[in-house]
Coordinates of C-alpha atoms in Angstrom, one line a residue:
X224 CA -24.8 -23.2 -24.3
X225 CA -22.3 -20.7 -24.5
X226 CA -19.3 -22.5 -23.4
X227 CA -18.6 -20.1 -20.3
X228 CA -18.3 -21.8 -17.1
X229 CA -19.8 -18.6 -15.3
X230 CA -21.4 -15.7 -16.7
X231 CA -23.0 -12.8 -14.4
X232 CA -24.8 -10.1 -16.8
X233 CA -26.2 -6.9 -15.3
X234 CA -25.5 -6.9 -12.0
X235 CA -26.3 -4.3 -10.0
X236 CA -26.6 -3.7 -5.8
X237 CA -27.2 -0.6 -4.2
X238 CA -26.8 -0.1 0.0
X239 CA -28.9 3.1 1.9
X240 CA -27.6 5.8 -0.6
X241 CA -25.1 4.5 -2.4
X242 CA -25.4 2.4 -5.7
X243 CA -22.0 0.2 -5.6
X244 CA -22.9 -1.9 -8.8
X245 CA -24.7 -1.1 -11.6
X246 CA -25.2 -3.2 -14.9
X247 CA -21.7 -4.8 -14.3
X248 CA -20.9 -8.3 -16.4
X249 CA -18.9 -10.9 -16.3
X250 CA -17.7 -14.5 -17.9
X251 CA -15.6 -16.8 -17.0
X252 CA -14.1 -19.4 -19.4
X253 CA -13.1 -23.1 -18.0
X254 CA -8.9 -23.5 -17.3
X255 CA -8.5 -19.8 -17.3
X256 CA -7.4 -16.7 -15.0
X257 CA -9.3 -14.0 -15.4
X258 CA -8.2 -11.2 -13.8
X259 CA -10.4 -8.7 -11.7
X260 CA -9.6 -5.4 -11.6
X261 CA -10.2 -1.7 -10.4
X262 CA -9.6 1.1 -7.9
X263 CA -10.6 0.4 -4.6
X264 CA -14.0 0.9 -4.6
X265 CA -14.4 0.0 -7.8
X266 CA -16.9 -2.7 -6.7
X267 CA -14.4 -6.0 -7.0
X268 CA -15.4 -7.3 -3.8
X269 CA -19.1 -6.3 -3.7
X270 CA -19.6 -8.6 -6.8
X271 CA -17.8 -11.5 -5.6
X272 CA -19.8 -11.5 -2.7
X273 CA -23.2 -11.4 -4.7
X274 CA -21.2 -14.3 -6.3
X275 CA -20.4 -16.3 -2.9
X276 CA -23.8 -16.0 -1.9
X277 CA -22.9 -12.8 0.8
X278 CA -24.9 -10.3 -1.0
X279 CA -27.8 -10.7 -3.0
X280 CA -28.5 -8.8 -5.7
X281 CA -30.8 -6.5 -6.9
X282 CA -30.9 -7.3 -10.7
X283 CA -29.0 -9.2 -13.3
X284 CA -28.8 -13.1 -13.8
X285 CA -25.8 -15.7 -12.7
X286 CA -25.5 -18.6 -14.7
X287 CA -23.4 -21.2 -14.0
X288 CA -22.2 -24.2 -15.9
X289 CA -24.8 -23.2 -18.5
X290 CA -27.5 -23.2 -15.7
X291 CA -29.4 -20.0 -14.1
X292 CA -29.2 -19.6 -10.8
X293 CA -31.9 -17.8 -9.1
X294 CA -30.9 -17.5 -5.8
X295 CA -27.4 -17.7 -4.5
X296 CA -26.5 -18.5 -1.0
X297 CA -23.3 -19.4 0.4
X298 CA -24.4 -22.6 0.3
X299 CA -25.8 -23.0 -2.7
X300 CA -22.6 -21.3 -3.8
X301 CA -20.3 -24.4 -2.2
X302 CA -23.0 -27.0 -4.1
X303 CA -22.1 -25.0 -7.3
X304 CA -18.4 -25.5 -7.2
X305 CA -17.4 -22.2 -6.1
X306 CA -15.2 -21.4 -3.6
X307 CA -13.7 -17.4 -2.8
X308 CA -10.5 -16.7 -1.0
X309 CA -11.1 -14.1 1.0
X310 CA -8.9 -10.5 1.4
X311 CA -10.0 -10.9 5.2
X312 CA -8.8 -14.2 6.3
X313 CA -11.8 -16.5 7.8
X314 CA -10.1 -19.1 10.2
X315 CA -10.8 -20.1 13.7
X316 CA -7.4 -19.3 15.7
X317 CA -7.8 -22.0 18.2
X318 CA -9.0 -24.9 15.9
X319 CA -5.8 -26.8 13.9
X320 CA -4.9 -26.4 10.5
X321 CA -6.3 -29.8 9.5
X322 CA -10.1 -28.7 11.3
X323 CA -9.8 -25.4 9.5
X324 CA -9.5 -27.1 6.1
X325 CA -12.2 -29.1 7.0
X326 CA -15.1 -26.9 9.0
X327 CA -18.2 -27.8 8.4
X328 CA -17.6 -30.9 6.0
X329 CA -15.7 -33.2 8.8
X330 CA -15.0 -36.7 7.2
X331 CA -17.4 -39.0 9.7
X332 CA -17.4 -43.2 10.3
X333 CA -20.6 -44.0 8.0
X334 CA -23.8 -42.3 9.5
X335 CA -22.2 -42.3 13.4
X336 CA -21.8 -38.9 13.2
X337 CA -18.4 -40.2 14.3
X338 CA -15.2 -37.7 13.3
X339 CA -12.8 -40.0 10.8
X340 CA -9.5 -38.1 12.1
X341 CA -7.1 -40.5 10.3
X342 CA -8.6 -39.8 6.8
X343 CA -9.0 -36.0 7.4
X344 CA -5.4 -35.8 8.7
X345 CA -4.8 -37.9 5.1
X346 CA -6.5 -36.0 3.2
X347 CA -4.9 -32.1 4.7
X348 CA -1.8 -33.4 4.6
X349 CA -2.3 -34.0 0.7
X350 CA -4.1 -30.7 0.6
X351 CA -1.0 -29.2 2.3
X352 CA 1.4 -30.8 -0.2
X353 CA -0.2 -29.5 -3.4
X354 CA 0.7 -26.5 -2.1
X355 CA 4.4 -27.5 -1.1
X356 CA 3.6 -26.7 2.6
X357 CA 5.6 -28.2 5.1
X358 CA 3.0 -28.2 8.1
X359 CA 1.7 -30.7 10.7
X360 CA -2.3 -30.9 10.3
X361 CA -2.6 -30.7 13.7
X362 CA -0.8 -27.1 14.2
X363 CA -3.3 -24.3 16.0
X364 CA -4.0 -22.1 13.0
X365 CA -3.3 -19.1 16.3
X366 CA 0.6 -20.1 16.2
X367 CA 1.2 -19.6 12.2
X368 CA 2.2 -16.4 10.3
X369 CA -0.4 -14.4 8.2
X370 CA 1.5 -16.0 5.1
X371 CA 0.7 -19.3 6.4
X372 CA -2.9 -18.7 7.3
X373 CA -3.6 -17.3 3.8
X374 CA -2.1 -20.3 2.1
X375 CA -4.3 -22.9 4.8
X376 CA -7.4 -20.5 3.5
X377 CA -6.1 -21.5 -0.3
X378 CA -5.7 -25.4 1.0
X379 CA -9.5 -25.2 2.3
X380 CA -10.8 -23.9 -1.3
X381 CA -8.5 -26.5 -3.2
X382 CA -10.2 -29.1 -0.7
X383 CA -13.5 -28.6 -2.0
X384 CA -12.4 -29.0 -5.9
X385 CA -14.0 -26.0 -6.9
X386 CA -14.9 -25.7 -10.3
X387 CA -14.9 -21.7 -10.1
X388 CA -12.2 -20.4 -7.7
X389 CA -12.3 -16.6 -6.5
X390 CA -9.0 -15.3 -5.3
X391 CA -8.4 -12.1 -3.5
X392 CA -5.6 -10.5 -3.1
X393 CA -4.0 -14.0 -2.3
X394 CA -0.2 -13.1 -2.2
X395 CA -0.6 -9.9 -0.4
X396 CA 1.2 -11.8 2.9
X397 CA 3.0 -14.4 1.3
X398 CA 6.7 -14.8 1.0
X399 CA 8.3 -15.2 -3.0
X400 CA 8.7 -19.4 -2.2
X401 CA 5.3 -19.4 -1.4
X402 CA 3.9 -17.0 -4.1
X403 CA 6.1 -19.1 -6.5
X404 CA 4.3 -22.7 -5.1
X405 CA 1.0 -20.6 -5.3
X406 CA 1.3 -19.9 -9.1
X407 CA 2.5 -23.9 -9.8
X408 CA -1.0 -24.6 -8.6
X409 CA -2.8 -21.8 -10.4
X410 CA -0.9 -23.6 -13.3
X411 CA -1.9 -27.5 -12.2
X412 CA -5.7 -26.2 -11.4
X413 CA -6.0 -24.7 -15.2
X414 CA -4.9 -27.6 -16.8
X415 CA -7.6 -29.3 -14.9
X416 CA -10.0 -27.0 -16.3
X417 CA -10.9 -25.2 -13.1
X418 CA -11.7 -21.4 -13.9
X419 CA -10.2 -19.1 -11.6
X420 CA -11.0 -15.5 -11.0
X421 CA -7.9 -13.4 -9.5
X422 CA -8.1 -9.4 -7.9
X423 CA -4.4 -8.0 -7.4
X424 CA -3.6 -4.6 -7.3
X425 CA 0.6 -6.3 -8.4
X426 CA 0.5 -5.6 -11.9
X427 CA 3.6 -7.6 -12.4
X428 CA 1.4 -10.3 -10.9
X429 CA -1.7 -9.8 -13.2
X430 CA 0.7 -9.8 -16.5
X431 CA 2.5 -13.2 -15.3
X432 CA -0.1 -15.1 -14.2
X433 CA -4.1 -13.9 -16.4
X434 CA -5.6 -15.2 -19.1
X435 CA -7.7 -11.7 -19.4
X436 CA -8.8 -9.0 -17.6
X437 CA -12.3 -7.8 -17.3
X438 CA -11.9 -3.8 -15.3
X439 CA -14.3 -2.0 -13.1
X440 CA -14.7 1.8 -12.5
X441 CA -17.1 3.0 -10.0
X442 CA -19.4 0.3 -10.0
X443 CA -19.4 -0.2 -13.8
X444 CA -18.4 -2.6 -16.5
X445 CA -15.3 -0.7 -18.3
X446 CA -13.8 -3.6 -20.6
X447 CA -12.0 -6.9 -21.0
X448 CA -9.3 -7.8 -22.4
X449 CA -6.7 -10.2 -23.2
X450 CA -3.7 -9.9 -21.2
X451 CA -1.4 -10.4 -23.9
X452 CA -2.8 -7.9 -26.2
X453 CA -3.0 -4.8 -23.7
X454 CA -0.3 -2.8 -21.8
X455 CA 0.0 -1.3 -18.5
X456 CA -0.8 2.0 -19.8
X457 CA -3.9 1.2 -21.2
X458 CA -5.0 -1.1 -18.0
X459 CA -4.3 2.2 -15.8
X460 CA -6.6 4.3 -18.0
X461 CA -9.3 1.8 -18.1
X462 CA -9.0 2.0 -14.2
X463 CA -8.7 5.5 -13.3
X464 CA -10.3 6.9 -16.5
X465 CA -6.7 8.9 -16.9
X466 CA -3.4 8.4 -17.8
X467 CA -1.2 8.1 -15.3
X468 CA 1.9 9.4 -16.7
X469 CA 4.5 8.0 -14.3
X470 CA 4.0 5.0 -12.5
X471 CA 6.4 6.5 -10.0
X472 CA 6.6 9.5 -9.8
X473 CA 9.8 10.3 -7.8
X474 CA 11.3 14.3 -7.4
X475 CA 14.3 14.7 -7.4
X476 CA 15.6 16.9 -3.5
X477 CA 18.5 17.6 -2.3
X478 CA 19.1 15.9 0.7
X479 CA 20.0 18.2 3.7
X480 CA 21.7 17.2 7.3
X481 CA 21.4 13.7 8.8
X482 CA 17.9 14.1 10.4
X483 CA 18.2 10.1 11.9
X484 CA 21.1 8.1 12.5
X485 CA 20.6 4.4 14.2
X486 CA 23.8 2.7 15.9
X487 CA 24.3 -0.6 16.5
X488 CA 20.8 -1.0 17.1
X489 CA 20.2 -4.8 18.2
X490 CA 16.7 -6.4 19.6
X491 CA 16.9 -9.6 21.4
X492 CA 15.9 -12.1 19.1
X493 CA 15.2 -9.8 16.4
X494 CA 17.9 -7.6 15.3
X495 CA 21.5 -6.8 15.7
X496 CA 24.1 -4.4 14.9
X497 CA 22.0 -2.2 13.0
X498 CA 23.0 0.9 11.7
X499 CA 22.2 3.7 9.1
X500 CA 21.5 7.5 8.6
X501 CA 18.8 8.9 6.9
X502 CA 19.0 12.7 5.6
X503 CA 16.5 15.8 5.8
X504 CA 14.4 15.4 2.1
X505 CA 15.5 11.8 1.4
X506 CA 14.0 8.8 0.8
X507 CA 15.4 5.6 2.2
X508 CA 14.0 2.5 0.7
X509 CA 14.4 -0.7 3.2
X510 CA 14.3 -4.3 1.4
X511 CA 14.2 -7.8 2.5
X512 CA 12.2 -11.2 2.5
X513 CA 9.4 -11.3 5.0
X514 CA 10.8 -12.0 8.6
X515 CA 14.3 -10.1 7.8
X516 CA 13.7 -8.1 10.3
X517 CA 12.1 -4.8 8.8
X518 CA 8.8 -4.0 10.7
X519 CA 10.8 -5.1 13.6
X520 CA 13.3 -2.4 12.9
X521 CA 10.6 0.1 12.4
X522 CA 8.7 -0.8 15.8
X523 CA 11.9 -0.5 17.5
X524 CA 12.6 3.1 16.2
X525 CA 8.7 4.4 17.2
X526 CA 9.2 2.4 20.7
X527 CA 6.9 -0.8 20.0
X528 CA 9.7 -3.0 20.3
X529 CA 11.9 -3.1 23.6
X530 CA 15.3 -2.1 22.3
X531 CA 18.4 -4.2 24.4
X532 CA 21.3 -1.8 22.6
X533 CA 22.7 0.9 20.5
X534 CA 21.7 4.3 19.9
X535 CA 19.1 6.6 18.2
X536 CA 20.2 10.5 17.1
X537 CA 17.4 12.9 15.9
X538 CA 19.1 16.0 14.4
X539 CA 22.6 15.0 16.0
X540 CA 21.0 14.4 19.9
X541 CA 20.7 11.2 21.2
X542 CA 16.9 10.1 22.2
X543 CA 16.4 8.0 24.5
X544 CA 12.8 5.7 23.1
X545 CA 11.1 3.3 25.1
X546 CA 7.7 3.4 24.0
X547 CA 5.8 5.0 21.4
X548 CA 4.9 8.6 23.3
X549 CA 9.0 9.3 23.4
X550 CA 8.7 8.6 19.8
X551 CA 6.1 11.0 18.9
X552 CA 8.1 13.9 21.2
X553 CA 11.5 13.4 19.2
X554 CA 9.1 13.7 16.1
X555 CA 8.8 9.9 14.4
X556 CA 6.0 8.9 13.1
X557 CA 5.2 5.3 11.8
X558 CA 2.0 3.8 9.2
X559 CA 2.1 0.6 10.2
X560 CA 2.0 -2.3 7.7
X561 CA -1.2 -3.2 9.2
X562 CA -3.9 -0.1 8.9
X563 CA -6.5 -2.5 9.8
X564 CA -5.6 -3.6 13.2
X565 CA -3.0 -1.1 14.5
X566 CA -3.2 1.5 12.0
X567 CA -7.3 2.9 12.8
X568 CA -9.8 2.1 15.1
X569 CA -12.1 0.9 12.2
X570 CA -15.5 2.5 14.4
X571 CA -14.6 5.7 15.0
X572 CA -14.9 8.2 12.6
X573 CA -12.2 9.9 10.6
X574 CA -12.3 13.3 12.7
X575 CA -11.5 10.7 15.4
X576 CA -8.7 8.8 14.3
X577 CA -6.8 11.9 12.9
X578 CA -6.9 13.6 16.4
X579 CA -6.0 9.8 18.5
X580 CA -2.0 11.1 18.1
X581 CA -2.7 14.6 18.7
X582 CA -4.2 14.9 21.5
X583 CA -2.7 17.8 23.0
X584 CA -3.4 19.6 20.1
X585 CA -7.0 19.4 20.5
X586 CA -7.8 19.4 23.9
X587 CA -7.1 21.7 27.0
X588 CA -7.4 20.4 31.0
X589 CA -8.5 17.5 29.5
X590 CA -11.7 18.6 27.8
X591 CA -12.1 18.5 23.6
X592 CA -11.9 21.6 21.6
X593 CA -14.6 20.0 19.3
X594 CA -13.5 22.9 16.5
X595 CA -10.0 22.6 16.5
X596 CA -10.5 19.0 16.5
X597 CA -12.6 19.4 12.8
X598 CA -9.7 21.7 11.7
X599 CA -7.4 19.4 12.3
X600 CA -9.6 16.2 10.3
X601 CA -10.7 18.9 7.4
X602 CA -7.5 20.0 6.9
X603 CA -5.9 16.5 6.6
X604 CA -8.9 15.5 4.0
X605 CA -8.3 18.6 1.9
X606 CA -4.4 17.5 2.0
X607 CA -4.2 14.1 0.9
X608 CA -7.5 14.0 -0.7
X609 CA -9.5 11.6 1.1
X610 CA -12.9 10.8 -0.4
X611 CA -15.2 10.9 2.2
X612 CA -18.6 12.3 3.2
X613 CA -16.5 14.0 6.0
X614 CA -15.0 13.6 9.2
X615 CA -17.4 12.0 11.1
X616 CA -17.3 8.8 8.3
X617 CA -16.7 6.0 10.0
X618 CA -13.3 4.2 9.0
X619 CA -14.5 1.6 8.1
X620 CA -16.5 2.3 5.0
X621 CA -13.8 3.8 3.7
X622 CA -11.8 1.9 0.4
X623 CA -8.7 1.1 1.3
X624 CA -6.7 3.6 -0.2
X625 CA -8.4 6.3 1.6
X626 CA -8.2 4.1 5.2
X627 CA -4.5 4.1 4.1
X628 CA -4.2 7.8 4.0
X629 CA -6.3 8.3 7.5
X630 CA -3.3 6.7 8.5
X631 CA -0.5 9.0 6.8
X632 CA -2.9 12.1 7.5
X633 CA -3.3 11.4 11.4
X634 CA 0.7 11.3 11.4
X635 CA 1.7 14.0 9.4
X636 CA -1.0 16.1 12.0
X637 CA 1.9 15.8 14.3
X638 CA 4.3 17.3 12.1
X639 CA 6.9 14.4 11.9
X640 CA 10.9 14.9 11.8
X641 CA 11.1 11.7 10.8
X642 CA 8.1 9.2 8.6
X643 CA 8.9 5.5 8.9
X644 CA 6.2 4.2 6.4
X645 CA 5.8 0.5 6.7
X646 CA 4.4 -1.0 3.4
X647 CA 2.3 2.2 2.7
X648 CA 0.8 1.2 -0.5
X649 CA -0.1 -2.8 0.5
X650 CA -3.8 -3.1 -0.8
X651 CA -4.1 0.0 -2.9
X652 CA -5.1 0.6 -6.1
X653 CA -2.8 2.3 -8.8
X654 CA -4.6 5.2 -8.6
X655 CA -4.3 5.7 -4.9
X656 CA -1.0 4.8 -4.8
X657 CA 0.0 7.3 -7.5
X658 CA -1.4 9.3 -4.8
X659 CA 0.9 8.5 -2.1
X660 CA 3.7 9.1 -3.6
X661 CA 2.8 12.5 -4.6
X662 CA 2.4 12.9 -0.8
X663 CA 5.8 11.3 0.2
X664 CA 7.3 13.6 -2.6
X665 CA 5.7 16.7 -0.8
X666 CA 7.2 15.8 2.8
X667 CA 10.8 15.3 1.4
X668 CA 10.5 18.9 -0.7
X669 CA 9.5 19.9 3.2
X670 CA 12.5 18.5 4.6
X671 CA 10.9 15.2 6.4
X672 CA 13.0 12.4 6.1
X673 CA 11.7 9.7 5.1
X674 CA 12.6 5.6 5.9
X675 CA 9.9 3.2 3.0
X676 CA 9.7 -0.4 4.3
X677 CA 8.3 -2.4 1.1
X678 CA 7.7 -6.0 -0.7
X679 CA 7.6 -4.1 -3.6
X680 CA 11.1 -4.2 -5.2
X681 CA 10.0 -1.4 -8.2
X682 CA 8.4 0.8 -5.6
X683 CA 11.5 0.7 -3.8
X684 CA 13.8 1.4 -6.7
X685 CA 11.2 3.8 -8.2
X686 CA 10.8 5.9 -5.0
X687 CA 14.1 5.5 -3.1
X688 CA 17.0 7.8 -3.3
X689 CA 19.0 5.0 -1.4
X690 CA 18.0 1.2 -0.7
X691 CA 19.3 -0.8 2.5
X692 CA 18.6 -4.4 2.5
X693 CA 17.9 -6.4 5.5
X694 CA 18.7 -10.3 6.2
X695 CA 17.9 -12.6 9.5
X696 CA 17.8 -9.2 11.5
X697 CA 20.7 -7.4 9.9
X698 CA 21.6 -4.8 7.0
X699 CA 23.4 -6.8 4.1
X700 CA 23.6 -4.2 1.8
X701 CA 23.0 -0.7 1.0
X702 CA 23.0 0.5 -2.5
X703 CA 22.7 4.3 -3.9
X704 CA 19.5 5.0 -6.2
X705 CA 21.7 5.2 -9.6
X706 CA 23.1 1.4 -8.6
X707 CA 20.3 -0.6 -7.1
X708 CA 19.3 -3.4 -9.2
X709 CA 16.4 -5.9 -8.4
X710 CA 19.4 -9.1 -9.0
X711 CA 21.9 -6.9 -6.4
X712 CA 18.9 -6.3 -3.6
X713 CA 17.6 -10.1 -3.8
X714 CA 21.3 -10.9 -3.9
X715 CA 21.7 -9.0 -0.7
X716 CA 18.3 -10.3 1.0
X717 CA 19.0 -13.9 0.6
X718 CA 22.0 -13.2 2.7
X719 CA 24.8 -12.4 -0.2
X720 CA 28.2 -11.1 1.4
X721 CA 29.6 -9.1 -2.0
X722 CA 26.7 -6.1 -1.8
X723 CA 27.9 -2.7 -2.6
X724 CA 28.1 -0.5 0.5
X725 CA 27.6 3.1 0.3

């Protein structure tokens, strides 16, 4: 015995071509977080699959509770005591929350076969509770936010009392109450000796909450260490193999004329009174709680959003937007918060997304100029430095970081006045992210002006030359880079009336 509640020693998996895994270990120690981490790409998710049963593997040994397991399967995986929380959530829309929590392992009458709704509404609704969510068990899963689905996935693991609990990227849609209610049961779980197993790319989220960290780079076994013996420097070179000398990197410009300015925008329901101005070369940072309002704002200004008043001015003429096409004309762009489903069309290839928005550019009467269609792809993988095979890669093979900068490079291919980037770095590794602000930094030395909609409140004081802060669907403060404070712009986003306008 070793005293590890799970150990995985030289694992490796290889797909057609491509070795994603190779002599990579792991242990897991009972009533601790150990936290998983690495570049996207890094081969996180491909071993916690191999762990779940999804992927089996093509050397290397799993033990578990001092016991080898040959085979692992799914379910074999569940009769083990492990359960894995999912990046992609895994509900059925039209079922409730209390059948969701329960699929497969319904509480029945005896041997009827019978459903026992009264104790599985009992026993979600306790499920729910440990999680301090107030939710009726029989809500459609369909008619909840992506925050609340994620925590209903994390209510479904708890439900099984796993032993070994695999979390990924678990706050990446939640709100701070329910990231704070999510780490009081991180905390409850340990102390009941459940070993937990937790991939963030938040650093400030892998300090707070990890035992240790074990890191991955490029399919192998780097180190691990304890969290409270390492720094974020030495984390970042363990990742990337590199130091990365500013965690955010931000150039100084000097802002030209007002390239945007937004009055009185309102959206029924949504927003109201909304106005700002954002300069040639600057970066405007845009703050807030989720459902202040923000992505709202930023469908409203590309045309996604059906606008009932005010006014929109690109380089001092008023525009008049309505849907997404007059956008693109008076040169905005927008990379949506969500690449996955309205940022890419995840089976087409790269060269195809890129040249989705610039259509005009590539085509004549209607019919495809194949090569300027590859110059227009090549060009945007030699800018932003997209590791691929080439354009015609399919999106979705790509990590996340690069599908991320499909996005930006498809947009910046139409030569955008104006960038609205909404959560631009959600899901991406340190590296990658580093990245992307390099790029953000090169657009506002080109005179782009740039509006940054993000959770993150040190990316938005790292990168931001000015912060506005959004409440209920209006701006409650605006602060100037030298002033903004994380206590002044959480101040202003819970709806504080003293914030400092500029």
């Amino acid at each position: 015995m070793t005293g590890f509640l799970l150990e995985m020693n030289e694992i490796s998996k290889s797909f057609p071509g491509v070795k994603v895994l190779d002599n990579v270990r792991l242990d897991l120690k009972r009533g601790e977080v150990l936290a998983l981490m690495g570049e996207n790409g890094a081969g996180k998710s491909t071993l916690m699959k191999i762990l779940g049963g999804i992927y089996e593997r093509d050397g290397g040994t799993i033990t578990v509770k001092g016991e080898m397991v040959e085979r692992m399967t799914p379910d074999i995986a569940a009769k083990r005591g492990i359960a894995i929380i999912h990046q992609e959530l895994n509900l059925i829309p039209h079922l409730s929350v209390m059948e969701n929590i329960f699929l497969g392992r319904e509480f029945t009458y005896g041997k009827s076969g019978l459903v026992n709704w009264p104790r599985m509404r009992a026993e979600a609704k306790r499920c729910l509770e440990q999680l301090a969510i107030r939710l009726d068990p029989d809500t459609p899963v369909g008619a909840l936010s992506v925050g609340q689905q994620q925590m209903i996935e994390i209510a479904k693991a708890l439900s099984m009392q796993a032993d070994i609990l695999v979390l990924d990227e678990p706050t990446a849609a939640l709100t701070k109450r329910e990231i704070d209610a999510l780490f009081k049961v991180i905390a409850s779980l340990k102390q009941k000796g459940v070993g937990m197993i937790y991939i963030s790319h938040r650093m400030e989220e892998i300090f707070q909450i990890s035992d240790r960290i074990t890191v991955l780079r490029d399919g192998q076994y780097v180190g691990t260490v304890e969290t409270a013996r390492t720094n974020l420097d030495e984390l970042v070179k363990m990742m990337v193999g590199r130091e990365i000398t500013e965690r955010f990197p931000k150039v100084e410009v000097t802002p030209g004329d007002v390239r945007l300015r937004v009055e009185n925008l309102s959206v029924k329901g949504k927003l109201s009174g909304i106005s700002f101005a954002v300069r040639s070369g600057e970066i405007v940072g845009v703050a807030g709680l989720m459902g202040a309002g923000r992505t709202e704002m930023a469908k409203a200004l590309f045309g996604a959003e059906r606008i009932s008043g005010g006014q929109i001015f690109v380089d001092g003429k008023p525009v008049r937007i309505s849907q997404p096409i007059d956008a693109i004309r008076a040169g905005i762009a927008l990379v949506t918060e969500n690449r996955k489903e309205e940022g890419l069309v995840l089976p087409l290839s790269v060269r195809e997304n890129i040249s989705l928005p610039n259509l005009t550019k590539v085509s004549a009467l209607g019919v495809m100029k194949p090569q300027t269609e590859r110059e227009l792809s090549d060009d945007a993988i030699k800018r932003l430095l997209i590791k691929t095979a080439g354009g015609e890669q399919a999106a979705v093979s790509l990590s996340g970081g690069n599908q991320q900068k499909v996005v930006i490079g498809k947009w910046l291919a139409t030569r955008p006045k104006i960038l609205i980037l909404d959560e631009p770095t959600r899901g991406v590794d340190i590296g990658a992210k580093k990245e992307i602000y390099d790029i953000m930094n090169r657009l506002a030395q080109e005179g782009v002006a740039i509006l940054m909609i993000s959770s993150e409140l040190p990316e938005v004081l790292g990168m931001s030359d000015r912060v506005l802060v959004m409440h209920e669907g209006r701006i409650t403060g605006e602060f100037m880079r030298e002033e903004a404070t994380q206590e002044l712009i959480m101040h202003a986003a819970t709806g504080g009336t003293n914030s400092h306008a500029v």
